[in-house]
PDB file of C-alpha atoms and ligand atoms in Angstrom:
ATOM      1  CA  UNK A   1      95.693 138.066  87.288  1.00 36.00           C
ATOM      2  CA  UNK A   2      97.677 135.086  88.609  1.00 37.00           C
ATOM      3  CA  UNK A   3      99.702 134.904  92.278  1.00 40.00           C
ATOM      4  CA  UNK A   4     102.687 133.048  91.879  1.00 39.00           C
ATOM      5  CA  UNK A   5     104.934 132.159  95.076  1.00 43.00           C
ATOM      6  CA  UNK A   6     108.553 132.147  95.070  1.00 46.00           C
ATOM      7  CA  UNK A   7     110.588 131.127  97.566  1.00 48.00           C
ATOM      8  CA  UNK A   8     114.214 129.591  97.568  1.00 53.00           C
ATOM      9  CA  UNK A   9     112.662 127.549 100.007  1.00 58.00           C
ATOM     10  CA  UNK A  10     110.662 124.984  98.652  1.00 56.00           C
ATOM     11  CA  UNK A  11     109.293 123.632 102.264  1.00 51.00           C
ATOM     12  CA  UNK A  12     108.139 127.212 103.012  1.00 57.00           C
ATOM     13  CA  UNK A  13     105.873 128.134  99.687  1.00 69.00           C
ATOM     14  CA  UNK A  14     102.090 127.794 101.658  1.00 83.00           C
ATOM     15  CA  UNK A  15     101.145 126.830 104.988  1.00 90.00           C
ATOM     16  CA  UNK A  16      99.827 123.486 104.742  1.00 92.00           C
ATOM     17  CA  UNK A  17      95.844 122.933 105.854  1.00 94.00           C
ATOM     18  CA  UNK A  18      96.890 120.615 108.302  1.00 96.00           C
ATOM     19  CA  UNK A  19      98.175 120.904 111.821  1.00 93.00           C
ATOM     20  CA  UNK A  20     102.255 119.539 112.155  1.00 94.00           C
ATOM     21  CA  UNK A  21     102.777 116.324 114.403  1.00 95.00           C
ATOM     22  CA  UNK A  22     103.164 118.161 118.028  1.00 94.00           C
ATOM     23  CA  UNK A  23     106.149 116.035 119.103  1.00 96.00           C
ATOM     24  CA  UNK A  24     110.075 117.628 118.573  1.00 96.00           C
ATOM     25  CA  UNK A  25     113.142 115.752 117.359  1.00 94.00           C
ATOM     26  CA  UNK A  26     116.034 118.046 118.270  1.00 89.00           C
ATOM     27  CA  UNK A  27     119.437 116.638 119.081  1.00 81.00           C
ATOM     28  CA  UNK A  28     122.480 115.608 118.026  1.00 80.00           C
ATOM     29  CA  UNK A  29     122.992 113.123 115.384  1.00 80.00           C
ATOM     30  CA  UNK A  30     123.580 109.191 116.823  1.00 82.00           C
ATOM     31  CA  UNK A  31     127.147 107.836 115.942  1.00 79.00           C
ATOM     32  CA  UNK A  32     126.307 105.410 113.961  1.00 82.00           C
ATOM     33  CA  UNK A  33     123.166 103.754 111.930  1.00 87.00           C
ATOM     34  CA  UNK A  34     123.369 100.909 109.433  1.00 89.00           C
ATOM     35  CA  UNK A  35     121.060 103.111 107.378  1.00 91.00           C
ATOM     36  CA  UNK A  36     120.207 106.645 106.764  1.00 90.00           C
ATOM     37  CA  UNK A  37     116.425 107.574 105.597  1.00 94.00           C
ATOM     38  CA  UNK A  38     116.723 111.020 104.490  1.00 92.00           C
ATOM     39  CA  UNK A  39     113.399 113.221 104.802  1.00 95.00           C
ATOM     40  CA  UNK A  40     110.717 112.504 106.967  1.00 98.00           C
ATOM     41  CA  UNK A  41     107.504 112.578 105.122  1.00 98.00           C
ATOM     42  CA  UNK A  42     105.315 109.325 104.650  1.00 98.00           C
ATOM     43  CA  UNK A  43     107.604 107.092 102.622  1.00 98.00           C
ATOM     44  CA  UNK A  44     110.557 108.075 105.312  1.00 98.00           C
ATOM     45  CA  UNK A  45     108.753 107.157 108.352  1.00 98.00           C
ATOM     46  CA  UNK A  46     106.518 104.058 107.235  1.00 98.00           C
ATOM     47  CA  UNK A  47     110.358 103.077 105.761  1.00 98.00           C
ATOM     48  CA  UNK A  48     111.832 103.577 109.230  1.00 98.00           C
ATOM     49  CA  UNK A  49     108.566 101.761 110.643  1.00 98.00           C
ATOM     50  CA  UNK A  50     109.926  98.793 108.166  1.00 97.00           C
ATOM     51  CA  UNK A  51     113.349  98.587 109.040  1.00 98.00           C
ATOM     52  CA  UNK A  52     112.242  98.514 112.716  1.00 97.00           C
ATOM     53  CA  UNK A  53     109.961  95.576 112.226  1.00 97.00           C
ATOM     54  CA  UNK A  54     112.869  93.319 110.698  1.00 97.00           C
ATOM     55  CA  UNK A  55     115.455  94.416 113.475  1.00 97.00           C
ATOM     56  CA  UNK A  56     117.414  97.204 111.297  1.00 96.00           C
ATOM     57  CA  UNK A  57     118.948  99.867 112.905  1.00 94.00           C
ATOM     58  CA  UNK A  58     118.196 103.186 110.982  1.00 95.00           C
ATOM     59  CA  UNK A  59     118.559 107.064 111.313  1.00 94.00           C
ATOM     60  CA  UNK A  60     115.667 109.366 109.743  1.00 95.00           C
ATOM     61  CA  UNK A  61     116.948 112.879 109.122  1.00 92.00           C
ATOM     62  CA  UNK A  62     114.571 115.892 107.634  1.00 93.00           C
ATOM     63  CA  UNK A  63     115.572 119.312 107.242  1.00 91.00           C
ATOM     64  CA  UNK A  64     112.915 121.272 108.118  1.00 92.00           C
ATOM     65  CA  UNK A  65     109.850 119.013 110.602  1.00 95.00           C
ATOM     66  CA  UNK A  66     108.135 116.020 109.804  1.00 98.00           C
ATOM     67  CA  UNK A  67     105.247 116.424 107.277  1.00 98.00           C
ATOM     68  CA  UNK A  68     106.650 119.679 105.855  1.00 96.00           C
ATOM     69  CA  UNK A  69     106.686 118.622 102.232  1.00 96.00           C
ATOM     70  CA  UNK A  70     103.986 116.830 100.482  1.00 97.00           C
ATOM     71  CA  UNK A  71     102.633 114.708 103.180  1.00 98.00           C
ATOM     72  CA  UNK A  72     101.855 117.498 105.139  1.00 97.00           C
ATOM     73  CA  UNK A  73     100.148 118.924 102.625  1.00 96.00           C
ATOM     74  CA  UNK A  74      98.273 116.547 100.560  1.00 96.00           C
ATOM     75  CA  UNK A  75      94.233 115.597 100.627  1.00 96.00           C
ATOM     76  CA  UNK A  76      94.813 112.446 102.491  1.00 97.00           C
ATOM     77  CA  UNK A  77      92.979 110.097 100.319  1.00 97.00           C
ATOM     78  CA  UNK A  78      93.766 106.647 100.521  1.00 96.00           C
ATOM     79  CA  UNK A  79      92.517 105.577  97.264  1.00 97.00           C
ATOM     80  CA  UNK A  80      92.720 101.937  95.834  1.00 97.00           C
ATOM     81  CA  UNK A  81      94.749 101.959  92.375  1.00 97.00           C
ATOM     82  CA  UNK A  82      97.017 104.461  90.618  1.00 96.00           C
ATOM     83  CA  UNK A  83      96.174 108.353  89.266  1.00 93.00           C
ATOM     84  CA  UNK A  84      94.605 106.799  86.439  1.00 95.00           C
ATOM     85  CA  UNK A  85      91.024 104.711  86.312  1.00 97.00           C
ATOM     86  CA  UNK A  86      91.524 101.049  86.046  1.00 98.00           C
ATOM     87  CA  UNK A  87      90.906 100.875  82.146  1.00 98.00           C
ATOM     88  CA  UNK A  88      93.360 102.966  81.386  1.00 98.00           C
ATOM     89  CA  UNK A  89      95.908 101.159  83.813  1.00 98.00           C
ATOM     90  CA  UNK A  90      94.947  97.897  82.319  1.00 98.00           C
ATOM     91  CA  UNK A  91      95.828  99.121  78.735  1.00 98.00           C
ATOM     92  CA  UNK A  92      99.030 101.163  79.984  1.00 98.00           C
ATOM     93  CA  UNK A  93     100.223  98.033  82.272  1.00 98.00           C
ATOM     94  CA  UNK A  94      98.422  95.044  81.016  1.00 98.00           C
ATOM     95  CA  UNK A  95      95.347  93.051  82.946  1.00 98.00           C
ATOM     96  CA  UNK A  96      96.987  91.096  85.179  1.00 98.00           C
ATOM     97  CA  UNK A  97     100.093  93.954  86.540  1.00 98.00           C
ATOM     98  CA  UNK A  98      96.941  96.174  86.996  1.00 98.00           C
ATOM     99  CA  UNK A  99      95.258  94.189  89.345  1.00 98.00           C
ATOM    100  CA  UNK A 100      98.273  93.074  91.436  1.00 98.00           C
ATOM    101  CA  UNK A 101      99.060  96.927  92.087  1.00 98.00           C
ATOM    102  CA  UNK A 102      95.134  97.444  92.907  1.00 98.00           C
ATOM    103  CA  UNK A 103      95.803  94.433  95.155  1.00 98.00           C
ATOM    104  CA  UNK A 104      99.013  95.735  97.012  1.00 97.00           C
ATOM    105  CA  UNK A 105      97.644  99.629  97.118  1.00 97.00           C
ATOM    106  CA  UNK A 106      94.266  98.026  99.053  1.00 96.00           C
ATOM    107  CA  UNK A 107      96.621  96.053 101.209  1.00 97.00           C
ATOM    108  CA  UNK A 108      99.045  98.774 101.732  1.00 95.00           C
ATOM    109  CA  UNK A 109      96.154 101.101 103.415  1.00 94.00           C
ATOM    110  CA  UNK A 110      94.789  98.138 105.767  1.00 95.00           C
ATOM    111  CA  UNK A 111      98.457  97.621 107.088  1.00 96.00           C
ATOM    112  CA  UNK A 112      99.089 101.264 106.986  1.00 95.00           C
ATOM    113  CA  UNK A 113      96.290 102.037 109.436  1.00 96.00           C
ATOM    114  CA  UNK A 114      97.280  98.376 111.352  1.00 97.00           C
ATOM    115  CA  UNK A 115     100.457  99.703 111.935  1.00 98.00           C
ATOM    116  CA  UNK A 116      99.654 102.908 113.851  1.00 98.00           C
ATOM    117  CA  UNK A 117      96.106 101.576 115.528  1.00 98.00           C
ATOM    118  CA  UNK A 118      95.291 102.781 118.693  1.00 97.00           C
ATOM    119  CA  UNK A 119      96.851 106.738 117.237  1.00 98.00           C
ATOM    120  CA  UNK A 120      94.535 109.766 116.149  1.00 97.00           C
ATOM    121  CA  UNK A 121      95.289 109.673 112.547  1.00 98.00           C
ATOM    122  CA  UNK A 122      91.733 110.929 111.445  1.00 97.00           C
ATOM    123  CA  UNK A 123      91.205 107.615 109.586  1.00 97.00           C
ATOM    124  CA  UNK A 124      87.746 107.242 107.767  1.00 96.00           C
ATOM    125  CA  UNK A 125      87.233 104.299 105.472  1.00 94.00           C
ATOM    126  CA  UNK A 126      83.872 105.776 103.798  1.00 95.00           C
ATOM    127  CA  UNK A 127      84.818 105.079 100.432  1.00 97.00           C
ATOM    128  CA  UNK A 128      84.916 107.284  97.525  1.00 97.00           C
ATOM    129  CA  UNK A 129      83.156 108.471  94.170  1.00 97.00           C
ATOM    130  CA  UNK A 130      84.931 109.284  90.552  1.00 96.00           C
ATOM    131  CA  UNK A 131      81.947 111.627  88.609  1.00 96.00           C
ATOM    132  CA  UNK A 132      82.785 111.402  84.491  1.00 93.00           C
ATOM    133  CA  UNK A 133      83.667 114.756  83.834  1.00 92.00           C
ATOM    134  CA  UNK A 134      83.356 114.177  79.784  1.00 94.00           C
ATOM    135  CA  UNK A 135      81.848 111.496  77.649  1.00 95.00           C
ATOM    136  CA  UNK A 136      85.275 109.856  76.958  1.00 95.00           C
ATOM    137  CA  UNK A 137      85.688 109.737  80.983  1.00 95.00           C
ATOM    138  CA  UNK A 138      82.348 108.309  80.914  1.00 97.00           C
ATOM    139  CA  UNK A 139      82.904 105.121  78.751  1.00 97.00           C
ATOM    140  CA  UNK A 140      86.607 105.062  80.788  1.00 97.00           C
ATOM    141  CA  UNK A 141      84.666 104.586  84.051  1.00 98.00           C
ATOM    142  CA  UNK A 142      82.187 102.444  82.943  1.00 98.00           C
ATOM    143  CA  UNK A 143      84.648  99.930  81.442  1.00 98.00           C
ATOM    144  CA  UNK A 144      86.816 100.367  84.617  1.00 98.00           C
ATOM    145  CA  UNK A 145      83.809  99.094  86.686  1.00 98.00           C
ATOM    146  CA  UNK A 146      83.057  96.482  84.513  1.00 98.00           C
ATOM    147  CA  UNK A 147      86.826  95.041  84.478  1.00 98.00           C
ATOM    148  CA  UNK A 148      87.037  95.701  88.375  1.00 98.00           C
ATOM    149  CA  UNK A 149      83.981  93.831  88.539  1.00 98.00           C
ATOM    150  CA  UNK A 150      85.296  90.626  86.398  1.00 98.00           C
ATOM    151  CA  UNK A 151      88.365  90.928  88.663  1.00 98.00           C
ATOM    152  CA  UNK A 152      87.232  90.711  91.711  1.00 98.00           C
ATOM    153  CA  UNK A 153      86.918  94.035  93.287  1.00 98.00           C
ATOM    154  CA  UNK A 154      84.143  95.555  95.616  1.00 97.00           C
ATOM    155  CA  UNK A 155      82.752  98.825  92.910  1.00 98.00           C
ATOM    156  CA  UNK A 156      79.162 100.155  91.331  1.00 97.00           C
ATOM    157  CA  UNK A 157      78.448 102.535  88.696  1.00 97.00           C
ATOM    158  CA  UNK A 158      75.315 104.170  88.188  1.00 96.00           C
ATOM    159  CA  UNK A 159      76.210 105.853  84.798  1.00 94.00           C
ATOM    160  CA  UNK A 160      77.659 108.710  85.755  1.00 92.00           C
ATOM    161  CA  UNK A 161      79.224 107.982  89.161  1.00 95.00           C
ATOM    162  CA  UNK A 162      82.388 105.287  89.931  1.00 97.00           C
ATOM    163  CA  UNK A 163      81.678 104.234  93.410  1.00 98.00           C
ATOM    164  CA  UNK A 164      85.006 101.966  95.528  1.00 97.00           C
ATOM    165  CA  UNK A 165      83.712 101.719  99.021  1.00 97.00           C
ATOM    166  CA  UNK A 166      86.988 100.258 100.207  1.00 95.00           C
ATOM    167  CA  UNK A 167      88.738 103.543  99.773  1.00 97.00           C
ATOM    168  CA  UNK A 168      89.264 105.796 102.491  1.00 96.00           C
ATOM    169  CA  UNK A 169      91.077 109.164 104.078  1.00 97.00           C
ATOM    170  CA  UNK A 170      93.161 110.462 106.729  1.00 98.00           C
ATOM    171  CA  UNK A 171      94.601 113.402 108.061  1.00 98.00           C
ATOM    172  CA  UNK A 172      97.878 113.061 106.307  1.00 98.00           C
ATOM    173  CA  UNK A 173     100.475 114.694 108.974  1.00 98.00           C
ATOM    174  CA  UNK A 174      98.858 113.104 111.328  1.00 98.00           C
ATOM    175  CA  UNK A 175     100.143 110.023 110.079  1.00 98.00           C
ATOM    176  CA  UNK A 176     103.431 110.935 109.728  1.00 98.00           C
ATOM    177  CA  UNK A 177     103.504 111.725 113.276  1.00 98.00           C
ATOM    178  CA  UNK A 178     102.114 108.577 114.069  1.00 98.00           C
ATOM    179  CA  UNK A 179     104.567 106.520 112.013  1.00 98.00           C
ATOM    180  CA  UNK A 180     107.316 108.952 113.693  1.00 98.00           C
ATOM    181  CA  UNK A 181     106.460 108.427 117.169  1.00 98.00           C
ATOM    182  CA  UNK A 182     106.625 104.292 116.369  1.00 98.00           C
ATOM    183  CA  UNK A 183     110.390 104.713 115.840  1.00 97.00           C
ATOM    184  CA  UNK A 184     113.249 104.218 118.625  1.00 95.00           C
ATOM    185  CA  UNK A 185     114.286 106.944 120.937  1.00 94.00           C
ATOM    186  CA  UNK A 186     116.972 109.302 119.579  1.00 93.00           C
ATOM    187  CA  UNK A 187     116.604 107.549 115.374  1.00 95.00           C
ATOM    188  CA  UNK A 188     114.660 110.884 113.960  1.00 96.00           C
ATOM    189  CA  UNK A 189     116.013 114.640 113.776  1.00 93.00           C
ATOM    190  CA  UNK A 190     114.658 117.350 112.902  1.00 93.00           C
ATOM    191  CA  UNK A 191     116.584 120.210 111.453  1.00 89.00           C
ATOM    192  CA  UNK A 192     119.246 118.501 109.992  1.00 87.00           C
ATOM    193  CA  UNK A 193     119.879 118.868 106.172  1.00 86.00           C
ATOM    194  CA  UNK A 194     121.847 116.202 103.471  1.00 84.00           C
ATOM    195  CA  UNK A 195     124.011 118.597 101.889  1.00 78.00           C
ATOM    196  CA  UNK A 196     125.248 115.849  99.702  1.00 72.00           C
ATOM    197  CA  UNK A 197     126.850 112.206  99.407  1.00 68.00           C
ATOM    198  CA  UNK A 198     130.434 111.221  98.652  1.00 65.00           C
ATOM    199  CA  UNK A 199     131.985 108.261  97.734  1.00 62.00           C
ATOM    200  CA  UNK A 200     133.441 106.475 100.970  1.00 61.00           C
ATOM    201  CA  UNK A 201     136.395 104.299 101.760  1.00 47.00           C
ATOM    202  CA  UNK A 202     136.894 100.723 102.848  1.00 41.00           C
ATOM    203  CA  UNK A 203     134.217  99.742 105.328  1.00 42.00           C
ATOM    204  CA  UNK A 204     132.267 102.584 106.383  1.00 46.00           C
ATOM    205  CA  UNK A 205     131.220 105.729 105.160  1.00 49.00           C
ATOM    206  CA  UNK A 206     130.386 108.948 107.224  1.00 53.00           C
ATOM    207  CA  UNK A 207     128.017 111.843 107.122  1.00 58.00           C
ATOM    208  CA  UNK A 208     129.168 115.306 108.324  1.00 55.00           C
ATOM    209  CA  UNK A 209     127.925 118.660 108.560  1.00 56.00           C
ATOM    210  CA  UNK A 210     130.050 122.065 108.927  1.00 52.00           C
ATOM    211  CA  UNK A 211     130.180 121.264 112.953  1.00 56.00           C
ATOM    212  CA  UNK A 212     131.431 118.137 112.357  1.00 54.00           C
ATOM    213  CA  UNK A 213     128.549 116.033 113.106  1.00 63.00           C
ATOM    214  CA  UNK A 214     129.029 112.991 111.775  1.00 65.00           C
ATOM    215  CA  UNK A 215     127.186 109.679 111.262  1.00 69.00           C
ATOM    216  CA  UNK A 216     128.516 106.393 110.335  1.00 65.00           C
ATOM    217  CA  UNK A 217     126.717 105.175 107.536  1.00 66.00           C
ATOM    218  CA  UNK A 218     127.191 100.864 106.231  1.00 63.00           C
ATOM    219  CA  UNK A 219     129.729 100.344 103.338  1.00 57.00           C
ATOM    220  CA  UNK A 220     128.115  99.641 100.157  1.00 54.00           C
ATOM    221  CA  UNK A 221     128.355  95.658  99.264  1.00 53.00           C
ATOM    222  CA  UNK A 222     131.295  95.299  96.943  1.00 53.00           C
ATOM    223  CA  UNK A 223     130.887  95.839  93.003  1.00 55.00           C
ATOM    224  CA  UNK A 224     128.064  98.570  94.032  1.00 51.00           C
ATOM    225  CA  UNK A 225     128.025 102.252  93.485  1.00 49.00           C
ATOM    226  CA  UNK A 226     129.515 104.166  96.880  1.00 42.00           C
ATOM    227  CA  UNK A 227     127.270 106.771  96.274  1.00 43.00           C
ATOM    228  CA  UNK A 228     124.109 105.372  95.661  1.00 47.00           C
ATOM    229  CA  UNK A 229     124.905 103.454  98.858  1.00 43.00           C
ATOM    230  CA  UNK A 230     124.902 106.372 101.004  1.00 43.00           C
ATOM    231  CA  UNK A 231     128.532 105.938 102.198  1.00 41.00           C
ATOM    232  CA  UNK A 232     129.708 108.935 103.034  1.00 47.00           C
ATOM    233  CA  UNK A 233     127.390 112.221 103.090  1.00 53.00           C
ATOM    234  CA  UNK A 234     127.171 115.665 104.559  1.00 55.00           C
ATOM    235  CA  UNK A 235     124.589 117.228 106.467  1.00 56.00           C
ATOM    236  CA  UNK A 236     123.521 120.563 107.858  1.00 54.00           C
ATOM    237  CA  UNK A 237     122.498 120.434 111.011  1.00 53.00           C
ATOM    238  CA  UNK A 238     119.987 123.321 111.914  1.00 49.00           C
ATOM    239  CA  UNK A 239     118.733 125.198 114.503  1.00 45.00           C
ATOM    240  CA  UNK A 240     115.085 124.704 116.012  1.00 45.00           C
ATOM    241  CA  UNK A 241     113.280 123.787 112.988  1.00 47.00           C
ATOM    242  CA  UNK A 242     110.817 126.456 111.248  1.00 45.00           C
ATOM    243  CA  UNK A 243     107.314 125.383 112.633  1.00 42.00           C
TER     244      UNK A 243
HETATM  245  C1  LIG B 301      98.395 118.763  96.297  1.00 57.92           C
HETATM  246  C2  LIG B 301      98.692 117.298  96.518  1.00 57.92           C
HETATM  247  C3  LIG B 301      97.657 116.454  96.876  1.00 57.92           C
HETATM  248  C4  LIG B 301      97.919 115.094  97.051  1.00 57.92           C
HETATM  249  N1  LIG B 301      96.908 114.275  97.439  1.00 57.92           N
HETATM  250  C5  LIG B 301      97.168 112.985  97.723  1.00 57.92           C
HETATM  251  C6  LIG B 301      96.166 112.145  98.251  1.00 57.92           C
HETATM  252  O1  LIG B 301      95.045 112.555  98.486  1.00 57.92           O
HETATM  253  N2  LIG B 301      96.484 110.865  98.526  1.00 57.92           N
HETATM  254  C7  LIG B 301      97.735 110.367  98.301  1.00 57.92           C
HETATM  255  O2  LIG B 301      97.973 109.177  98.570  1.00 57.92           O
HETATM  256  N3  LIG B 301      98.729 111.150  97.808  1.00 57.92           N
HETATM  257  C8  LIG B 301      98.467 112.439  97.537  1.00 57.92           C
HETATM  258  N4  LIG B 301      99.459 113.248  97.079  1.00 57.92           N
HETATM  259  C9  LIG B 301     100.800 112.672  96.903  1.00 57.92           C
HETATM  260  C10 LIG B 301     101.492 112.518  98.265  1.00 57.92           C
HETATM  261  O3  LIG B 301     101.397 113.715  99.017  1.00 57.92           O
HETATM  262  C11 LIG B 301     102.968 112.174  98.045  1.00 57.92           C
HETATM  263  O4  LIG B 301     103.078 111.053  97.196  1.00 57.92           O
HETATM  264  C12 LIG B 301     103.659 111.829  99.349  1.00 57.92           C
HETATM  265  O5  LIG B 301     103.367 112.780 100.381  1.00 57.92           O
HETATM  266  C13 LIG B 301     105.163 111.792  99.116  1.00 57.92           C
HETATM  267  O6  LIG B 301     105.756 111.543 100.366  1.00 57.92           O
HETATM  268  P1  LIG B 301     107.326 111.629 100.518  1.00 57.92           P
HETATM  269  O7  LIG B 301     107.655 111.245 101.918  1.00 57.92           O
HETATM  270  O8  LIG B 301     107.954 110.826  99.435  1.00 57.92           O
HETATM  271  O9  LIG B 301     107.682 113.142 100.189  1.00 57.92           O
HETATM  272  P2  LIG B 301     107.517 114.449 101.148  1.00 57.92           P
HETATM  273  O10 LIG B 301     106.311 114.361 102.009  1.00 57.92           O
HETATM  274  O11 LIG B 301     107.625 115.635 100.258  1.00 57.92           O
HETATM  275  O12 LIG B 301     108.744 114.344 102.109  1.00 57.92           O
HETATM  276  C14 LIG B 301     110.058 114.597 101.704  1.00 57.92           C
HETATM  277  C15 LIG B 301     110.752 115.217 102.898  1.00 57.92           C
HETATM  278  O13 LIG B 301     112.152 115.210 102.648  1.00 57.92           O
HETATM  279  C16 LIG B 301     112.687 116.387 103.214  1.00 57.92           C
HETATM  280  N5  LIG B 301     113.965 116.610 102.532  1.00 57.92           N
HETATM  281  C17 LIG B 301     114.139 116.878 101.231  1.00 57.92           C
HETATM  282  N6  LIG B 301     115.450 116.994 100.964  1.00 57.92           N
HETATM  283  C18 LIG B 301     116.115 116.790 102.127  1.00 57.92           C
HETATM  284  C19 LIG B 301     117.499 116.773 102.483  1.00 57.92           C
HETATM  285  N7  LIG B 301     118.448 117.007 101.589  1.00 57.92           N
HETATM  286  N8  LIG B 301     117.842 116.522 103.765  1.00 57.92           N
HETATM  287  C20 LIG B 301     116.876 116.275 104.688  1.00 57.92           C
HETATM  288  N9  LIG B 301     115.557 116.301 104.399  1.00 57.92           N
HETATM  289  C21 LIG B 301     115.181 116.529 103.122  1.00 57.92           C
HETATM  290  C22 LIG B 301     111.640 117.447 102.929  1.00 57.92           C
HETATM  291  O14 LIG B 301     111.743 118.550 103.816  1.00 57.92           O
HETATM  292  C23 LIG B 301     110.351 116.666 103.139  1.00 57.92           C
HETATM  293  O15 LIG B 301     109.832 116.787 104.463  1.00 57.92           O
HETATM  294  C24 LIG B 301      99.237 114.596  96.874  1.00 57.92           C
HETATM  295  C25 LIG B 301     100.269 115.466  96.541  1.00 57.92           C
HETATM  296  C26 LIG B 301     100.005 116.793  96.374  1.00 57.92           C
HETATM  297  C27 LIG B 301     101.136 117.725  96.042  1.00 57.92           C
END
């Protein structure tokens, strides 16, 4: 017999392992932002963490809390590489794209954790083992710790077990709450829903909500799509989020 869960709300299908960020972001919607992140999981607060570095002045908006969708909910490994083992991502993107997006995923956890030091993000860098689960998977690792080896990075197999003692974990929400409380006062809310995105005019763009609240969004450069810009959307502004 098999449990399925429906629900017509997709941030409300399981209660997550982990505990949500403690802080609130209630409030009304600031006037105006040169940019508009919409959802605040992991890539919309370390983006908002980005803009803020290089002087950009952005809004985050997420309909439900922060960390309600997958980064709330995920195992919080920070593993070097992509899904697949490094042979197979040298034969699907060639030797040398392979081990530039090892590279940059090793980087992007050291300035991840850089960037919130000093915050309670359960961080652990005690590395992490792949066990062959077939004989194909077995000759896969074993050529992915050979070609790791020839390219530089830190790995040991013992025949059966892929050892990278670079990798690492954390407790994912915490994270995002981390990231979150790096932004400026008054740029994230809570509770407030993109309802959609409409083609602006002239110079600025707007986004609105069935009260009216509005936020002045850049205009796209010219030639560009309005849309994809952002110019002019709507949004839902909620109550207290669900928690
Ligand atoms: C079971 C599982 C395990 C995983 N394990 C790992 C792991 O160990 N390590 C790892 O690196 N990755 C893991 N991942 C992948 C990782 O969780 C995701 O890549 C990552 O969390 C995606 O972050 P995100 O910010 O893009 O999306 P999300 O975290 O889903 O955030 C999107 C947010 O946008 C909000 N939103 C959506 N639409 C709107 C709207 N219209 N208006 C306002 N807000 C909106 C949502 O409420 C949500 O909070 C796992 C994923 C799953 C499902």
């Amino acid at each position: 017999m098999s449990h399925v869960i429906r629900s017509d709300d997709p941030t409300r299908m399981s209660t997550p392992f982990w505990p949500r960020p403690p802080e609130r972001y209630p409030g009304q919607l600031p006037e105006q932002a040169d940019v508009l992140v919409i959802g605040g999981g992991i890539t919309g607060v370390s983006l908002m963490h980005h803009l803020r570095v290089r002087g950009i002045d952005a809004v985050l908006v997420e309909r439900n809390h922060l960390a309600a969708g997958a980064s709330g909910r995920n195992a919080g490994f920070l593993l070097a590489g992509v899904a697949d083992c490094y042979s197979e991502a040298v034969r699907i993107f060639g030797r040398s794209r392979a081990r530039d997006i090892w590279n940059m995923t090793m980087e992007n956890h050291a300035e991840e954790i850089e960037a919130v030091a000093g915050q309670e993000i359960g961080h652990r860098r005690k590395g992490s083992v792949i066990l062959a689960a077939s004989e194909r998977e077995t000759e896969r690792l074993a050529e992915s710790a050979q070609l790791m080896t020839e390219d530089g990075f830190d790995c040991t197999w013992d025949g059966s077990r892929l050892t990278n003692p670079g990798d690492g974990e954390v407790t994912p929400s915490l994270l995002v709450g981390a990231f979150a409380r790096l932004a400026p006062a008054g740029s994230v809310r809570e509770g407030v829903e993109v309802t959609g995105i409409q083609a602006g005019k002239g110079m600025q763009g707007r986004v609105r909500d069935p009260r009216h609240q509005r936020l002045h969004a850049p205009a796209p450069a010219p030639g560009s799509d309005p849309a994809k810009a952002g110019a002019d959307a709507g949004v839902k502004a909620g109550g207290d989020p669900a928690g």
